[in-house]
């Protein structure tokens, strides 16, 4: 506007005024949004038209400014798209590194004395990656299931997937395959509950111990576009970590059971030996004392020699 007023008051210039407009077009094309650029370019061309009408300038610069505005808008849009693509790639790279760090952290915890501590680390890692919630449901019996929720869930019933839907249980626990279920595929109550906390889709990954599914890793996403195959591969990696943790926990329980049985056997052996030694020492002491008495009272050399051997053997048996 200031440029137009200056050009109108001085009568304009064939070289300076279009160049000044061109600089402002490029400058504001970088700063303004695409919709604002259209409004700005129309306003600028209108101002230049007024100056051109009042100063009898050539119309060719006006056309050139319009073309320049279009090109500047196109180039700025392309630049924004490339910046956005670069930003998405950076975020995806950071998320992948976060996955690697999370898996490495929970893998280090697997060497701990209680491997089941890895399971909360898995669900916490998924929440740390930016997903709405996560849970691990373990089949611990015919009817009940143990649920592992993120540490930040607390007692809030609206946070965390606390129940395993029947559709997921049948397809994952029975068939052992990955499934992605959209919120609209649940019943009315389930879909309403999920959408109340913003969950649009749930990915379910089986946790295999040996050949059997021993649990399910559930991940809730708020992305309207759903969950992609790359994300499922990430969840499968974390589910494999949970599988190793459960396998280690099972082996640790078996080792503790074997150690307990060995300890029980040692206690039984110790009790038997203690009782047996008591039962043997009583008559053995009597034999030793009687032999000593007979040896001391005997005047026959041969009998004394035999009694001495009897006392020596009794003492050796007592030591044993």
mmCIF file of C-alpha atoms in Angstrom, residues 108-240:
data_model
loop_
_atom_site.group_PDB
_atom_site.id
_atom_site.type_symbol
_atom_site.label_atom_id
_atom_site.label_comp_id
_atom_site.label_asym_id
_atom_site.label_seq_id
_atom_site.Cartn_x
_atom_site.Cartn_y
_atom_site.Cartn_z
ATOM 1 C CA UNK A 108 18.118 -55.205 29.461
ATOM 2 C CA UNK A 109 15.411 -55.671 32.082
ATOM 3 C CA UNK A 110 14.939 -59.256 30.891
ATOM 4 C CA UNK A 111 18.196 -60.132 32.638
ATOM 5 C CA UNK A 112 16.650 -59.082 35.947
ATOM 6 C CA UNK A 113 15.596 -61.567 38.595
ATOM 7 C CA UNK A 114 11.914 -61.246 37.677
ATOM 8 C CA UNK A 115 11.410 -61.299 33.879
ATOM 9 C CA UNK A 116 7.732 -60.331 34.199
ATOM 10 C CA UNK A 117 8.898 -56.790 34.990
ATOM 11 C CA UNK A 118 9.506 -56.475 31.250
ATOM 12 C CA UNK A 119 5.759 -56.505 30.472
ATOM 13 C CA UNK A 120 4.981 -53.088 32.053
ATOM 14 C CA UNK A 121 8.032 -51.756 30.221
ATOM 15 C CA UNK A 122 6.562 -52.908 26.892
ATOM 16 C CA UNK A 123 3.216 -51.141 27.371
ATOM 17 C CA UNK A 124 4.928 -48.021 28.753
ATOM 18 C CA UNK A 125 7.201 -47.974 25.682
ATOM 19 C CA UNK A 126 4.186 -48.024 23.350
ATOM 20 C CA UNK A 127 2.531 -45.145 25.207
ATOM 21 C CA UNK A 128 5.838 -43.254 25.087
ATOM 22 C CA UNK A 129 5.763 -43.586 21.288
ATOM 23 C CA UNK A 130 2.612 -41.445 21.211
ATOM 24 C CA UNK A 131 -0.184 -44.021 21.085
ATOM 25 C CA UNK A 132 -3.341 -43.519 23.108
ATOM 26 C CA UNK A 133 -3.011 -46.620 25.270
ATOM 27 C CA UNK A 134 -1.728 -50.185 25.358
ATOM 28 C CA UNK A 135 -2.309 -53.334 27.374
ATOM 29 C CA UNK A 136 -1.161 -56.924 27.657
ATOM 30 C CA UNK A 137 -3.761 -59.588 28.450
ATOM 31 C CA UNK A 138 -2.308 -62.880 29.663
ATOM 32 C CA UNK A 139 -4.231 -66.148 29.637
ATOM 33 C CA UNK A 140 -3.515 -67.370 33.159
ATOM 34 C CA UNK A 141 -6.372 -69.837 33.395
ATOM 35 C CA UNK A 142 -9.523 -71.112 31.818
ATOM 36 C CA UNK A 143 -11.633 -68.108 32.744
ATOM 37 C CA UNK A 144 -9.561 -65.273 34.196
ATOM 38 C CA UNK A 145 -6.858 -63.176 32.554
ATOM 39 C CA UNK A 146 -4.113 -61.059 33.961
ATOM 40 C CA UNK A 147 -3.995 -57.498 32.566
ATOM 41 C CA UNK A 148 -0.851 -55.336 32.351
ATOM 42 C CA UNK A 149 -1.601 -51.619 31.856
ATOM 43 C CA UNK A 150 0.694 -48.582 31.444
ATOM 44 C CA UNK A 151 1.977 -47.064 34.646
ATOM 45 C CA UNK A 152 0.221 -43.730 33.968
ATOM 46 C CA UNK A 153 -3.199 -45.349 33.642
ATOM 47 C CA UNK A 154 -3.860 -45.595 37.350
ATOM 48 C CA UNK A 155 -7.352 -46.331 38.553
ATOM 49 C CA UNK A 156 -9.090 -44.297 35.845
ATOM 50 C CA UNK A 157 -11.477 -46.769 34.166
ATOM 51 C CA UNK A 158 -11.607 -44.685 30.974
ATOM 52 C CA UNK A 159 -7.899 -45.193 30.334
ATOM 53 C CA UNK A 160 -6.419 -48.480 29.266
ATOM 54 C CA UNK A 161 -7.997 -51.453 27.507
ATOM 55 C CA UNK A 162 -9.101 -53.401 30.566
ATOM 56 C CA UNK A 163 -11.176 -56.053 28.815
ATOM 57 C CA UNK A 164 -10.338 -58.249 25.857
ATOM 58 C CA UNK A 165 -13.109 -58.077 23.219
ATOM 59 C CA UNK A 166 -14.517 -61.423 22.114
ATOM 60 C CA UNK A 167 -13.760 -60.705 18.440
ATOM 61 C CA UNK A 168 -10.080 -60.183 19.234
ATOM 62 C CA UNK A 169 -9.907 -63.138 21.637
ATOM 63 C CA UNK A 170 -11.238 -65.582 19.056
ATOM 64 C CA UNK A 171 -9.015 -64.403 16.201
ATOM 65 C CA UNK A 172 -5.806 -63.844 18.148
ATOM 66 C CA UNK A 173 -5.858 -66.374 20.987
ATOM 67 C CA UNK A 174 -7.378 -69.206 18.954
ATOM 68 C CA UNK A 175 -5.809 -68.561 15.537
ATOM 69 C CA UNK A 176 -2.602 -66.824 16.633
ATOM 70 C CA UNK A 177 -2.590 -64.041 14.029
ATOM 71 C CA UNK A 178 -2.364 -60.248 14.043
ATOM 72 C CA UNK A 179 -5.591 -58.296 13.640
ATOM 73 C CA UNK A 180 -6.527 -54.631 13.347
ATOM 74 C CA UNK A 181 -10.048 -53.800 14.472
ATOM 75 C CA UNK A 182 -11.658 -50.425 13.786
ATOM 76 C CA UNK A 183 -13.799 -48.870 16.490
ATOM 77 C CA UNK A 184 -16.871 -49.093 14.266
ATOM 78 C CA UNK A 185 -16.515 -52.898 14.134
ATOM 79 C CA UNK A 186 -17.272 -53.221 17.856
ATOM 80 C CA UNK A 187 -20.755 -53.345 19.277
ATOM 81 C CA UNK A 188 -22.505 -50.077 20.037
ATOM 82 C CA UNK A 189 -21.407 -49.919 23.660
ATOM 83 C CA UNK A 190 -17.799 -50.857 22.863
ATOM 84 C CA UNK A 191 -17.556 -48.368 19.996
ATOM 85 C CA UNK A 192 -19.015 -45.602 22.177
ATOM 86 C CA UNK A 193 -16.514 -46.372 24.963
ATOM 87 C CA UNK A 194 -13.544 -46.331 22.584
ATOM 88 C CA UNK A 195 -14.549 -43.152 20.799
ATOM 89 C CA UNK A 196 -15.163 -41.431 24.120
ATOM 90 C CA UNK A 197 -11.400 -41.573 24.721
ATOM 91 C CA UNK A 198 -10.569 -40.900 21.060
ATOM 92 C CA UNK A 199 -9.505 -44.439 20.043
ATOM 93 C CA UNK A 200 -10.228 -45.109 16.366
ATOM 94 C CA UNK A 201 -8.539 -48.515 15.948
ATOM 95 C CA UNK A 202 -7.022 -51.320 18.028
ATOM 96 C CA UNK A 203 -4.152 -53.542 16.912
ATOM 97 C CA UNK A 204 -3.936 -56.981 18.548
ATOM 98 C CA UNK A 205 -0.683 -58.975 18.373
ATOM 99 C CA UNK A 206 -0.406 -62.513 19.808
ATOM 100 C CA UNK A 207 2.290 -63.169 22.389
ATOM 101 C CA UNK A 208 3.585 -66.645 21.605
ATOM 102 C CA UNK A 209 5.406 -68.825 24.100
ATOM 103 C CA UNK A 210 6.542 -71.845 22.152
ATOM 104 C CA UNK A 211 3.764 -72.543 19.673
ATOM 105 C CA UNK A 212 0.820 -71.373 21.767
ATOM 106 C CA UNK A 213 -0.510 -67.822 22.247
ATOM 107 C CA UNK A 214 -0.142 -67.052 25.939
ATOM 108 C CA UNK A 215 -1.294 -63.443 25.705
ATOM 109 C CA UNK A 216 -2.335 -60.520 23.515
ATOM 110 C CA UNK A 217 -0.660 -57.134 23.057
ATOM 111 C CA UNK A 218 -3.324 -54.464 22.439
ATOM 112 C CA UNK A 219 -2.503 -50.994 21.101
ATOM 113 C CA UNK A 220 -5.084 -48.219 20.780
ATOM 114 C CA UNK A 221 -4.538 -45.506 18.159
ATOM 115 C CA UNK A 222 -6.274 -42.140 17.781
ATOM 116 C CA UNK A 223 -5.206 -41.762 14.139
ATOM 117 C CA UNK A 224 -8.341 -41.573 11.930
ATOM 118 C CA UNK A 225 -6.386 -43.298 9.140
ATOM 119 C CA UNK A 226 -5.946 -46.365 11.312
ATOM 120 C CA UNK A 227 -2.824 -48.451 11.980
ATOM 121 C CA UNK A 228 -0.416 -49.262 9.158
ATOM 122 C CA UNK A 229 1.669 -52.388 8.445
ATOM 123 C CA UNK A 230 4.888 -50.682 9.578
ATOM 124 C CA UNK A 231 3.350 -49.968 12.957
ATOM 125 C CA UNK A 232 2.187 -53.581 13.244
ATOM 126 C CA UNK A 233 5.789 -54.715 12.639
ATOM 127 C CA UNK A 234 6.890 -52.478 15.498
ATOM 128 C CA UNK A 235 4.225 -53.939 17.781
ATOM 129 C CA UNK A 236 5.266 -57.454 16.719
ATOM 130 C CA UNK A 237 8.835 -56.656 17.784
ATOM 131 C CA UNK A 238 7.643 -55.585 21.224
ATOM 132 C CA UNK A 239 5.327 -58.617 21.422
ATOM 133 C CA UNK A 240 8.349 -60.851 20.694
#
